[in-house]
mmCIF file of C-alpha atoms in Angstrom:
data_model
loop_
_atom_site.group_PDB
_atom_site.id
_atom_site.type_symbol
_atom_site.label_atom_id
_atom_site.label_comp_id
_atom_site.label_asym_id
_atom_site.label_seq_id
_atom_site.Cartn_x
_atom_site.Cartn_y
_atom_site.Cartn_z
ATOM 1 C CA UNK L 17 12.713 -50.661 -116.266
ATOM 2 C CA UNK L 18 15.515 -48.155 -115.722
ATOM 3 C CA UNK L 19 17.458 -48.307 -112.484
ATOM 4 C CA UNK L 20 17.585 -45.352 -110.131
ATOM 5 C CA UNK L 21 18.667 -44.347 -106.668
ATOM 6 C CA UNK L 22 15.706 -43.795 -104.390
ATOM 7 C CA UNK L 23 15.827 -41.360 -101.495
ATOM 8 C CA UNK L 24 13.242 -42.287 -98.915
ATOM 9 C CA UNK L 25 12.641 -42.500 -95.189
ATOM 10 C CA UNK L 26 10.022 -43.596 -92.712
ATOM 11 C CA UNK L 27 6.999 -43.555 -95.018
ATOM 12 C CA UNK L 28 4.786 -44.832 -92.213
ATOM 13 C CA UNK L 29 5.296 -42.186 -89.529
ATOM 14 C CA UNK L 30 2.307 -39.859 -89.052
ATOM 15 C CA UNK L 31 2.110 -36.554 -87.257
ATOM 16 C CA UNK L 32 0.904 -36.658 -83.657
ATOM 17 C CA UNK L 33 -2.065 -34.384 -84.293
ATOM 18 C CA UNK L 34 -3.272 -35.862 -87.600
ATOM 19 C CA UNK L 35 -2.761 -38.831 -89.915
ATOM 20 C CA UNK L 36 -0.528 -36.907 -92.294
ATOM 21 C CA UNK L 37 3.116 -37.465 -93.260
ATOM 22 C CA UNK L 38 5.575 -36.537 -90.525
ATOM 23 C CA UNK L 39 8.782 -37.191 -92.469
ATOM 24 C CA UNK L 40 7.968 -35.898 -95.952
ATOM 25 C CA UNK L 41 9.776 -32.570 -95.509
ATOM 26 C CA UNK L 42 12.797 -34.284 -93.934
ATOM 27 C CA UNK L 43 13.052 -36.670 -96.888
ATOM 28 C CA UNK L 44 12.811 -33.784 -99.346
ATOM 29 C CA UNK L 45 15.489 -31.887 -97.408
ATOM 30 C CA UNK L 46 17.776 -34.913 -97.475
ATOM 31 C CA UNK L 47 17.153 -35.445 -101.208
ATOM 32 C CA UNK L 48 18.210 -31.888 -101.981
ATOM 33 C CA UNK L 49 21.284 -32.339 -99.822
ATOM 34 C CA UNK L 50 22.633 -35.507 -101.471
ATOM 35 C CA UNK L 51 21.084 -35.765 -104.944
ATOM 36 C CA UNK L 52 23.916 -34.009 -106.799
ATOM 37 C CA UNK L 53 26.885 -36.008 -105.421
ATOM 38 C CA UNK L 54 24.954 -39.296 -105.682
ATOM 39 C CA UNK L 55 24.083 -38.629 -109.321
ATOM 40 C CA UNK L 56 27.660 -37.618 -110.119
ATOM 41 C CA UNK L 57 29.089 -40.736 -108.460
ATOM 42 C CA UNK L 58 26.700 -43.252 -110.043
ATOM 43 C CA UNK L 59 25.361 -41.735 -113.248
ATOM 44 C CA UNK L 60 21.867 -42.732 -112.125
ATOM 45 C CA UNK L 61 18.819 -40.537 -111.555
ATOM 46 C CA UNK L 62 18.180 -39.757 -107.896
ATOM 47 C CA UNK L 63 14.499 -39.608 -107.020
ATOM 48 C CA UNK L 64 12.274 -39.741 -103.946
ATOM 49 C CA UNK L 65 9.646 -42.098 -102.575
ATOM 50 C CA UNK L 66 7.275 -40.148 -100.327
ATOM 51 C CA UNK L 67 4.029 -40.427 -98.469
ATOM 52 C CA UNK L 68 2.381 -37.473 -100.151
ATOM 53 C CA UNK L 69 -1.238 -36.775 -99.288
ATOM 54 C CA UNK L 70 -1.395 -34.084 -101.992
ATOM 55 C CA UNK L 71 -0.452 -36.189 -104.980
ATOM 56 C CA UNK L 72 1.100 -39.403 -106.322
ATOM 57 C CA UNK L 73 3.274 -41.252 -103.860
ATOM 58 C CA UNK L 74 3.341 -44.213 -101.513
ATOM 59 C CA UNK L 75 -0.157 -45.135 -100.351
ATOM 60 C CA UNK L 76 0.502 -45.048 -96.619
ATOM 61 C CA UNK L 77 -3.191 -45.120 -95.613
ATOM 62 C CA UNK L 78 -3.635 -48.173 -97.840
ATOM 63 C CA UNK L 79 -0.575 -49.800 -96.291
ATOM 64 C CA UNK L 80 -1.978 -49.308 -92.784
ATOM 65 C CA UNK L 81 -5.258 -50.861 -93.887
ATOM 66 C CA UNK L 82 -3.481 -53.804 -95.523
ATOM 67 C CA UNK L 83 -1.365 -54.344 -92.404
ATOM 68 C CA UNK L 84 -4.366 -54.093 -90.068
ATOM 69 C CA UNK L 85 -2.887 -51.139 -88.163
ATOM 70 C CA UNK L 86 -4.819 -48.163 -86.802
ATOM 71 C CA UNK L 87 -4.092 -44.919 -88.728
ATOM 72 C CA UNK L 88 -2.420 -43.049 -85.873
ATOM 73 C CA UNK L 89 0.785 -42.863 -83.829
ATOM 74 C CA UNK L 90 -0.085 -46.090 -81.994
ATOM 75 C CA UNK L 91 -0.424 -47.849 -85.337
ATOM 76 C CA UNK L 92 2.960 -46.513 -86.427
ATOM 77 C CA UNK L 93 4.542 -47.793 -83.221
ATOM 78 C CA UNK L 94 3.087 -51.248 -83.864
ATOM 79 C CA UNK L 95 4.428 -51.268 -87.439
ATOM 80 C CA UNK L 96 7.869 -49.737 -86.832
ATOM 81 C CA UNK L 97 9.572 -53.023 -85.931
ATOM 82 C CA UNK L 98 6.720 -55.438 -86.608
ATOM 83 C CA UNK L 99 7.849 -59.094 -86.709
ATOM 84 C CA UNK L 100 5.487 -59.889 -89.588
ATOM 85 C CA UNK L 101 3.231 -58.229 -92.170
ATOM 86 C CA UNK L 102 0.438 -59.383 -94.425
ATOM 87 C CA UNK L 103 1.308 -60.387 -97.977
ATOM 88 C CA UNK L 104 -0.633 -57.393 -99.295
ATOM 89 C CA UNK L 105 1.349 -54.933 -97.166
ATOM 90 C CA UNK L 106 4.651 -56.534 -98.185
ATOM 91 C CA UNK L 107 3.655 -56.291 -101.836
ATOM 92 C CA UNK L 108 2.880 -52.583 -101.525
ATOM 93 C CA UNK L 109 6.275 -51.809 -100.014
ATOM 94 C CA UNK L 110 8.062 -54.012 -102.543
ATOM 95 C CA UNK L 111 6.371 -52.219 -105.442
ATOM 96 C CA UNK L 112 7.463 -48.817 -104.134
ATOM 97 C CA UNK L 113 11.159 -49.790 -104.278
ATOM 98 C CA UNK L 114 11.065 -52.350 -107.106
ATOM 99 C CA UNK L 115 13.416 -50.558 -109.533
ATOM 100 C CA UNK L 116 15.896 -49.241 -106.976
ATOM 101 C CA UNK L 117 19.603 -49.829 -107.458
ATOM 102 C CA UNK L 118 19.957 -48.667 -103.857
ATOM 103 C CA UNK L 119 17.668 -47.032 -101.310
ATOM 104 C CA UNK L 120 19.214 -44.240 -99.262
ATOM 105 C CA UNK L 121 16.867 -43.538 -96.392
ATOM 106 C CA UNK L 122 16.600 -40.807 -93.808
ATOM 107 C CA UNK L 123 15.567 -42.599 -90.588
ATOM 108 C CA UNK L 124 14.142 -45.747 -92.161
ATOM 109 C CA UNK L 125 11.798 -47.805 -90.000
ATOM 110 C CA UNK L 126 13.175 -51.168 -88.915
ATOM 111 C CA UNK L 127 10.438 -52.973 -90.848
ATOM 112 C CA UNK L 128 11.543 -51.172 -94.036
ATOM 113 C CA UNK L 129 15.133 -52.303 -93.562
ATOM 114 C CA UNK L 130 14.097 -55.922 -93.109
ATOM 115 C CA UNK L 131 11.816 -55.843 -96.140
ATOM 116 C CA UNK L 132 14.493 -54.260 -98.339
ATOM 117 C CA UNK L 133 17.004 -56.882 -97.208
ATOM 118 C CA UNK L 134 14.464 -59.629 -97.924
ATOM 119 C CA UNK L 135 13.902 -58.171 -101.401
ATOM 120 C CA UNK L 136 17.636 -58.088 -102.119
ATOM 121 C CA UNK L 137 17.716 -54.291 -102.365
ATOM 122 C CA UNK L 138 20.751 -52.533 -100.942
ATOM 123 C CA UNK L 139 19.847 -49.887 -98.382
ATOM 124 C CA UNK L 140 21.780 -47.217 -96.529
ATOM 125 C CA UNK L 141 20.104 -45.691 -93.490
ATOM 126 C CA UNK L 142 21.146 -42.169 -92.521
ATOM 127 C CA UNK L 143 20.500 -40.488 -89.182
ATOM 128 C CA UNK L 144 21.721 -37.192 -87.788
ATOM 129 C CA UNK L 145 24.421 -38.151 -85.288
ATOM 130 C CA UNK L 146 24.073 -37.151 -81.612
ATOM 131 C CA UNK L 147 27.256 -35.084 -82.085
ATOM 132 C CA UNK L 148 25.522 -31.833 -82.945
ATOM 133 C CA UNK L 149 27.936 -29.275 -81.549
ATOM 134 C CA UNK L 150 30.585 -29.307 -84.278
ATOM 135 C CA UNK L 151 31.130 -26.990 -87.250
ATOM 136 C CA UNK L 152 29.403 -29.308 -89.745
ATOM 137 C CA UNK L 153 26.534 -31.777 -90.027
ATOM 138 C CA UNK L 154 27.501 -35.312 -89.017
ATOM 139 C CA UNK L 155 25.573 -38.410 -90.059
ATOM 140 C CA UNK L 156 25.418 -41.868 -88.511
ATOM 141 C CA UNK L 157 25.230 -44.552 -91.200
ATOM 142 C CA UNK L 158 23.903 -48.121 -91.165
ATOM 143 C CA UNK L 159 23.668 -50.748 -93.900
ATOM 144 C CA UNK L 160 23.295 -54.508 -94.169
ATOM 145 C CA UNK L 161 25.948 -54.726 -96.906
ATOM 146 C CA UNK L 162 29.516 -55.360 -95.609
ATOM 147 C CA UNK L 163 31.058 -54.115 -98.862
ATOM 148 C CA UNK L 164 29.143 -50.843 -98.683
ATOM 149 C CA UNK L 165 30.076 -50.359 -95.035
ATOM 150 C CA UNK L 166 33.733 -51.005 -95.827
ATOM 151 C CA UNK L 167 33.684 -48.162 -98.344
ATOM 152 C CA UNK L 168 31.811 -45.843 -95.986
ATOM 153 C CA UNK L 169 34.294 -46.517 -93.175
ATOM 154 C CA UNK L 170 36.915 -44.675 -95.208
ATOM 155 C CA UNK L 171 35.026 -41.503 -94.277
ATOM 156 C CA UNK L 172 34.641 -42.351 -90.593
ATOM 157 C CA UNK L 173 35.301 -39.443 -88.229
ATOM 158 C CA UNK L 174 37.064 -40.303 -84.971
ATOM 159 C CA UNK L 175 36.002 -38.806 -81.655
ATOM 160 C CA UNK L 176 39.181 -36.736 -81.471
ATOM 161 C CA UNK L 177 37.879 -34.619 -84.369
ATOM 162 C CA UNK L 178 35.002 -33.447 -82.200
ATOM 163 C CA UNK L 179 36.669 -33.279 -78.792
ATOM 164 C CA UNK L 180 37.888 -29.661 -79.258
ATOM 165 C CA UNK L 181 34.329 -28.575 -80.100
ATOM 166 C CA UNK L 182 32.994 -30.406 -77.060
ATOM 167 C CA UNK L 183 35.648 -28.709 -74.938
ATOM 168 C CA UNK L 184 34.678 -25.306 -76.339
ATOM 169 C CA UNK L 185 31.034 -25.952 -75.493
ATOM 170 C CA UNK L 186 31.923 -27.166 -71.996
ATOM 171 C CA UNK L 187 34.122 -24.123 -71.413
ATOM 172 C CA UNK L 188 31.335 -21.794 -72.537
ATOM 173 C CA UNK L 189 28.736 -23.458 -70.322
ATOM 174 C CA UNK L 190 31.076 -23.409 -67.323
ATOM 175 C CA UNK L 191 30.778 -19.613 -67.239
ATOM 176 C CA UNK L 192 26.982 -19.760 -67.047
ATOM 177 C CA UNK L 193 25.801 -19.981 -63.430
ATOM 178 C CA UNK L 194 22.948 -22.440 -62.820
ATOM 179 C CA UNK L 195 19.537 -20.979 -62.051
ATOM 180 C CA UNK L 196 19.664 -22.699 -58.682
ATOM 181 C CA UNK L 197 22.144 -24.906 -56.823
ATOM 182 C CA UNK L 198 22.120 -28.430 -58.206
ATOM 183 C CA UNK L 199 22.156 -31.016 -55.442
ATOM 184 C CA UNK L 200 20.433 -33.961 -57.098
ATOM 185 C CA UNK L 201 22.778 -36.935 -57.644
ATOM 186 C CA UNK L 202 21.000 -38.134 -60.787
ATOM 187 C CA UNK L 203 20.179 -36.302 -64.025
ATOM 188 C CA UNK L 204 17.540 -37.641 -66.415
ATOM 189 C CA UNK L 205 17.418 -36.031 -69.855
ATOM 190 C CA UNK L 206 14.034 -36.304 -71.546
ATOM 191 C CA UNK L 207 13.081 -37.111 -75.128
ATOM 192 C CA UNK L 208 10.115 -35.861 -77.115
ATOM 193 C CA UNK L 209 6.911 -37.729 -76.266
ATOM 194 C CA UNK L 210 6.926 -39.559 -79.605
ATOM 195 C CA UNK L 211 10.268 -40.672 -81.027
ATOM 196 C CA UNK L 212 11.552 -43.766 -82.794
ATOM 197 C CA UNK L 213 14.210 -44.161 -80.087
ATOM 198 C CA UNK L 214 11.452 -44.828 -77.545
ATOM 199 C CA UNK L 215 9.898 -47.787 -79.384
ATOM 200 C CA UNK L 216 10.434 -51.151 -77.712
ATOM 201 C CA UNK L 217 8.536 -54.353 -78.486
ATOM 202 C CA UNK L 218 5.690 -52.560 -80.223
ATOM 203 C CA UNK L 219 5.088 -49.968 -77.519
ATOM 204 C CA UNK L 220 6.159 -46.397 -76.855
ATOM 205 C CA UNK L 221 8.142 -45.962 -73.658
ATOM 206 C CA UNK L 222 7.814 -43.013 -71.302
ATOM 207 C CA UNK L 223 9.414 -42.052 -67.992
ATOM 208 C CA UNK L 224 7.071 -44.293 -66.009
ATOM 209 C CA UNK L 225 8.666 -47.379 -67.567
ATOM 210 C CA UNK L 226 11.991 -46.443 -65.948
ATOM 211 C CA UNK L 227 10.620 -45.786 -62.455
ATOM 212 C CA UNK L 228 11.863 -49.049 -60.898
ATOM 213 C CA UNK L 229 15.365 -48.584 -62.325
ATOM 214 C CA UNK L 230 15.508 -44.988 -61.057
ATOM 215 C CA UNK L 231 14.378 -46.026 -57.577
ATOM 216 C CA UNK L 232 17.015 -48.733 -57.543
ATOM 217 C CA UNK L 233 19.673 -46.218 -58.600
ATOM 218 C CA UNK L 234 18.872 -43.405 -56.147
ATOM 219 C CA UNK L 235 16.772 -45.087 -53.453
ATOM 220 C CA UNK L 236 13.182 -44.490 -52.423
ATOM 221 C CA UNK L 237 14.003 -41.061 -50.965
ATOM 222 C CA UNK L 238 16.525 -40.058 -53.613
ATOM 223 C CA UNK L 239 15.987 -36.988 -55.754
ATOM 224 C CA UNK L 240 16.286 -36.845 -59.540
ATOM 225 C CA UNK L 241 16.836 -33.756 -61.681
ATOM 226 C CA UNK L 242 14.780 -33.978 -64.880
ATOM 227 C CA UNK L 243 15.690 -31.949 -67.962
ATOM 228 C CA UNK L 244 12.852 -31.947 -70.481
ATOM 229 C CA UNK L 245 13.525 -32.003 -74.222
ATOM 230 C CA UNK L 246 15.342 -30.218 -75.735
#
């Protein structure tokens, strides 16, 4: 079987409103962004592994059934960092990546990373970095391979590269008067209702989970300014 580079992502994440792929378009976008330089650097074909409800692809509904998870957002949350899976579910994921020289993923689920490591398949996980105010797109990179990380560190961007852009943004905002005087001592910045960053121990956190910590920080009578996403 010929080796190839596989571009993938969180194949298990559904949309909030329906059990359909939430990350398919993001994976396709990322594939188009990196396929040419990856092919030039390795000489290998660069292909995708997708949950595609319209044609051949990873059987995500079958995976949920094999793993005993409900086909919805709650099921995705339970699978995202699951400590264990059934043998059937593991086999399905292993088959999807069996001939990969390396898997380059856009926002891989934690369970995917562990399975790929267990299978001996090198993976590189790519996320859009929180620094989103510069002149170019910046990625945050993770991998379990020290040798791969050592090579990637050669392209590390220090904070000082982005400080002038942060200063420009701060200077611009400083000339915009607030809609009302801000007197609250604490600012809480919200996330979308469903996001991988909110998953802890198989559950999806919301603001109510942080109530005790907020009360401890500002007191029972303290006021908090909440900025909803985005």
